[in-house]
Amino acid sequence: GAVVSQHPSWVICKSGTSVKIECRSLDFQATTMFWYRQFPKQSLMLMATSNEGSKATYEQGVEKDKFLINHASLTLSTLTVTSAHPEDSSFYICSASAGDSPLHFGNGTRLTVT
Amino acid sequence: AQSVTQLDSQVPVFEEAPVELRCNYSSSVSVYLFWYVQYPNQGLQLLLKYLSGSTLVKGINGFEAEFNKSQTSFHLRKPSVHISDTAEYFCAVRKVGGAQKLVFGQGTRLTINP
């Protein structure tokens, strides 16, 4: 079945540094990728939608300059958390789809900012 | 806009007992409905989905759900649970014909006790 690989699975960084999270579709071309954020014991909140080759569409309240999304190829999207702060600590999950096919989720990245 | 309400944040059940996880939604347009399962520190796995047709849908791991349009509900059921079913369960909707943007409920923590 379709697989979405997310890397790293966990990362610890110091406040003020930037962190890049990768989301890859391993056996299909993902025309659209979604980035979600999940706080402990809470639901997933959509941060942004990225389409290959175009700028990401951010949800209301999400700082696009802080959460940089790049979808340069049909198999890779990246989320960069710039100048991370402790309040950015969270579980970040990507999902990918090809056209109207079912969404496939990555296993998530646990970000801890100290 | 769509919204999803999962009425129970936690459901403790004894092993081999039946379980029902409740989900209600609100939408001014037609929607597709989904149930996902999330194991600790992992992404989401699709359990089942309702797109059209029979209102009773069967999914993986012995789960099923029934779409009730008049009650705007999509409750998830399993006749006999196992310890391995312990996880977080999310109900989600997306607009018919729209982008694959999912709106999630708050999640229900299902705990199976021996």
Short mmCIF file of C-alpha atoms in Angstrom, two decimals:
data_model
loop_
_atom_site.label_atom_id
_atom_site.label_comp_id
_atom_site.label_asym_id
_atom_site.label_seq_id
_atom_site.Cartn_x
_atom_site.Cartn_y
_atom_site.Cartn_z
CA GLY A 1 0.00 0.00 0.00
CA ALA A 2 0.91 3.64 -0.27
CA VAL A 3 3.48 4.80 2.23
CA VAL A 4 4.34 8.23 3.51
CA SER A 5 7.64 8.58 5.31
CA GLN A 6 8.21 11.41 7.75
CA HIS A 7 11.64 12.29 9.09
CA PRO A 8 12.84 12.76 11.74
CA SER A 9 10.45 10.93 14.05
CA TRP A 10 11.60 13.08 16.94
CA VAL A 11 13.86 16.08 17.35
CA ILE A 12 15.05 18.24 20.22
CA CYS A 13 16.36 21.69 19.45
CA LYS A 14 17.34 24.80 21.31
CA SER A 15 15.20 27.89 21.36
CA GLY A 16 16.01 30.19 18.46
CA THR A 17 17.19 27.51 16.06
CA SER A 18 15.35 26.20 13.01
CA VAL A 19 14.19 22.66 12.38
CA LYS A 20 13.29 21.01 9.09
CA ILE A 21 10.84 18.11 8.86
CA GLU A 22 10.58 16.05 5.69
CA CYS A 23 7.56 14.25 4.32
CA ARG A 24 8.06 11.83 1.45
CA SER A 25 5.63 9.77 -0.56
CA LEU A 26 7.53 6.58 -1.24
CA ASP A 27 5.50 4.85 -3.93
CA PHE A 28 3.22 7.46 -5.43
CA GLN A 29 3.33 11.02 -6.65
CA ALA A 30 1.74 13.31 -4.12
CA THR A 31 0.16 16.26 -5.85
CA THR A 32 -1.03 17.60 -2.52
CA MET A 33 0.44 17.40 0.95
CA PHE A 34 -1.08 18.59 4.19
CA TRP A 35 0.67 19.56 7.41
CA TYR A 36 -1.05 19.12 10.74
CA ARG A 37 -0.13 20.02 14.28
CA GLN A 38 -1.30 18.05 17.27
CA PHE A 39 -1.01 19.20 20.87
CA PRO A 40 -0.96 16.57 23.62
CA LYS A 41 -4.30 14.80 23.96
CA GLN A 42 -5.86 17.04 21.36
CA SER A 43 -7.00 16.72 17.80
CA LEU A 44 -5.12 17.47 14.62
CA MET A 45 -5.26 21.03 13.41
CA LEU A 46 -4.54 21.68 9.76
CA MET A 47 -1.69 24.15 9.35
CA ALA A 48 -1.32 24.35 5.60
CA THR A 49 -1.94 22.71 2.27
CA SER A 50 0.86 22.47 -0.26
CA ASN A 51 0.59 21.65 -3.92
CA GLU A 52 3.64 20.66 -5.89
CA GLY A 53 5.30 23.61 -7.50
CA SER A 54 3.18 26.30 -5.92
CA LYS A 55 3.05 28.25 -2.69
CA ALA A 56 1.43 26.66 0.31
CA THR A 57 -1.98 27.78 1.48
CA TYR A 58 -1.95 28.46 5.21
CA GLU A 59 -4.90 28.17 7.54
CA GLN A 60 -6.02 31.18 9.45
CA GLY A 61 -3.81 31.93 12.41
CA VAL A 62 -0.78 30.01 11.15
CA GLU A 63 2.29 32.20 10.67
CA LYS A 64 3.63 31.49 7.20
CA ASP A 65 6.95 33.15 7.96
CA LYS A 66 7.45 30.90 10.94
CA PHE A 67 6.32 27.66 9.39
CA LEU A 68 7.94 27.52 5.96
CA ILE A 69 6.56 24.87 3.65
CA ASN A 70 8.22 23.77 0.45
CA HIS A 71 6.78 21.22 -1.97
CA ALA A 72 9.44 21.21 -4.65
CA SER A 73 8.75 17.75 -6.07
CA LEU A 74 5.90 15.28 -6.32
CA THR A 75 7.43 13.11 -3.62
CA LEU A 76 8.77 15.58 -1.08
CA SER A 77 7.41 18.36 1.06
CA THR A 78 9.28 20.01 3.90
CA LEU A 79 8.15 22.00 6.91
CA THR A 80 10.73 24.27 8.50
CA VAL A 81 10.00 25.70 11.92
CA THR A 82 12.06 28.88 12.02
CA SER A 83 13.38 30.45 15.22
CA ALA A 84 11.68 27.78 17.26
CA HIS A 85 10.38 28.54 20.73
CA PRO A 86 9.14 26.21 23.47
CA GLU A 87 5.54 26.92 22.50
CA ASP A 88 6.28 25.38 19.10
CA SER A 89 6.84 22.03 20.80
CA SER A 90 4.24 19.72 19.37
CA PHE A 91 3.59 16.66 17.25
CA TYR A 92 3.64 17.49 13.54
CA ILE A 93 2.02 15.12 11.05
CA CYS A 94 1.97 15.25 7.27
CA SER A 95 -0.41 13.58 4.89
CA ALA A 96 -0.26 13.15 1.15
CA SER A 97 -2.57 12.32 -1.70
CA ALA A 98 -2.50 11.92 -5.44
CA GLY A 99 -5.50 13.69 -6.87
CA ASP A 100 -8.65 12.42 -5.24
CA SER A 101 -7.12 9.21 -3.93
CA PRO A 102 -7.23 8.50 -0.19
CA LEU A 103 -4.98 10.42 2.13
CA HIS A 104 -1.97 8.68 3.61
CA PHE A 105 -0.41 9.91 6.82
CA GLY A 106 3.17 9.95 7.96
CA ASN A 107 4.09 8.70 11.41
CA GLY A 108 4.61 12.18 12.75
CA THR A 109 7.50 14.16 14.21
CA ARG A 110 7.73 14.98 17.89
CA LEU A 111 9.40 18.40 18.21
CA THR A 112 10.68 19.53 21.59
CA VAL A 113 12.15 23.00 21.88
CA THR A 114 14.22 23.62 25.00
CA ALA B 1 -17.72 25.22 7.41
CA GLN B 2 -17.73 21.76 8.89
CA SER B 3 -17.33 20.70 12.49
CA VAL B 4 -17.04 17.35 14.21
CA THR B 5 -17.92 16.51 17.78
CA GLN B 6 -16.80 13.36 19.50
CA LEU B 7 -18.93 13.19 22.57
CA ASP B 8 -16.63 11.06 24.70
CA SER B 9 -13.03 12.03 25.36
CA GLN B 10 -12.31 8.70 27.06
CA VAL B 11 -13.98 5.32 26.88
CA PRO B 12 -12.80 2.50 29.15
CA VAL B 13 -14.00 -0.96 28.18
CA PHE B 14 -13.25 -4.47 29.32
CA GLU B 15 -11.67 -6.88 26.86
CA GLU B 16 -14.16 -8.77 24.66
CA ALA B 17 -16.93 -6.28 25.46
CA PRO B 18 -18.66 -4.30 22.70
CA VAL B 19 -17.85 -0.63 22.22
CA GLU B 20 -19.40 2.36 20.49
CA LEU B 21 -17.51 5.61 19.91
CA ARG B 22 -19.82 8.46 19.10
CA CYS B 23 -19.35 11.08 16.41
CA ASN B 24 -21.66 13.87 15.31
CA TYR B 25 -20.95 16.39 12.60
CA SER B 26 -22.27 19.66 11.32
CA SER B 27 -22.10 20.81 7.73
CA SER B 28 -24.15 22.89 5.33
CA VAL B 29 -22.96 20.76 2.41
CA SER B 30 -22.62 17.06 1.77
CA VAL B 31 -19.62 15.43 3.35
CA TYR B 32 -17.59 12.28 3.32
CA LEU B 33 -16.95 10.73 6.73
CA PHE B 34 -13.95 8.93 8.11
CA TRP B 35 -12.68 7.18 11.21
CA TYR B 36 -8.95 7.06 11.91
CA VAL B 37 -6.95 5.32 14.63
CA GLN B 38 -3.75 6.69 16.13
CA TYR B 39 -1.36 4.60 18.17
CA PRO B 40 1.09 6.40 20.50
CA ASN B 41 3.60 8.59 18.70
CA GLN B 42 2.37 7.50 15.30
CA GLY B 43 0.42 9.00 12.45
CA LEU B 44 -3.14 8.14 11.56
CA GLN B 45 -4.39 4.93 10.00
CA LEU B 46 -7.70 4.84 8.16
CA LEU B 47 -10.21 2.49 9.77
CA LEU B 48 -13.12 3.09 7.43
CA LYS B 49 -14.90 5.71 5.37
CA TYR B 50 -18.34 6.58 4.09
CA LEU B 51 -18.49 8.10 0.64
CA SER B 52 -21.90 7.00 -0.64
CA GLY B 53 -24.16 3.97 -0.90
CA SER B 54 -24.88 1.66 2.02
CA THR B 55 -24.94 3.56 5.28
CA LEU B 56 -23.28 0.69 7.15
CA VAL B 57 -19.61 0.54 6.35
CA LYS B 58 -17.14 -2.07 7.48
CA GLY B 59 -13.51 -1.33 8.08
CA ILE B 60 -10.34 -2.95 9.23
CA ASN B 61 -9.78 -4.70 12.56
CA GLY B 62 -13.46 -5.64 12.89
CA PHE B 63 -14.75 -2.08 13.16
CA GLU B 64 -17.89 -0.79 11.48
CA ALA B 65 -19.75 2.49 11.43
CA GLU B 66 -23.20 3.63 10.44
CA PHE B 67 -23.94 6.90 8.73
CA ASN B 68 -27.19 8.47 9.92
CA LYS B 69 -27.96 11.55 7.88
CA SER B 70 -31.01 12.64 9.87
CA GLN B 71 -29.04 12.55 13.11
CA THR B 72 -25.83 13.73 11.45
CA SER B 73 -23.97 10.93 13.17
CA PHE B 74 -21.32 8.42 12.24
CA HIS B 75 -20.78 6.23 15.28
CA LEU B 76 -18.04 3.62 15.32
CA ARG B 77 -18.69 0.16 16.74
CA LYS B 78 -16.92 -3.09 17.43
CA PRO B 79 -18.72 -6.11 18.87
CA SER B 80 -15.73 -7.45 20.83
CA VAL B 81 -12.62 -5.43 21.58
CA HIS B 82 -9.07 -6.57 22.19
CA ILE B 83 -6.23 -5.12 24.24
CA SER B 84 -4.59 -4.12 20.97
CA ASP B 85 -7.49 -1.77 20.20
CA THR B 86 -6.25 0.61 22.88
CA ALA B 87 -5.57 3.82 20.95
CA GLU B 88 -6.91 7.27 20.09
CA TYR B 89 -9.75 7.33 17.58
CA PHE B 90 -10.60 10.33 15.42
CA CYS B 91 -13.71 11.02 13.43
CA ALA B 92 -13.24 13.33 10.45
CA VAL B 93 -15.21 14.88 7.59
CA ARG B 94 -14.43 16.57 4.32
CA LYS B 95 -16.61 18.29 1.77
CA VAL B 96 -17.83 16.27 -1.17
CA GLY B 97 -16.02 17.49 -4.24
CA GLY B 98 -13.79 19.77 -2.26
CA ALA B 99 -10.09 19.55 -1.56
CA GLN B 100 -8.95 16.72 0.68
CA LYS B 101 -8.93 18.96 3.74
CA LEU B 102 -10.08 16.91 6.70
CA VAL B 103 -11.75 18.41 9.74
CA PHE B 104 -11.15 16.25 12.78
CA GLY B 105 -13.05 15.71 15.97
CA GLN B 106 -11.37 16.02 19.32
CA GLY B 107 -10.57 12.33 19.53
CA THR B 108 -11.66 9.53 21.86
CA ARG B 109 -9.15 7.62 23.92
CA LEU B 110 -10.25 3.98 23.96
CA THR B 111 -8.72 2.00 26.80
CA ILE B 112 -9.22 -1.74 26.93
CA ASN B 113 -8.89 -3.30 30.36
CA PRO B 114 -8.18 -7.01 30.84
#
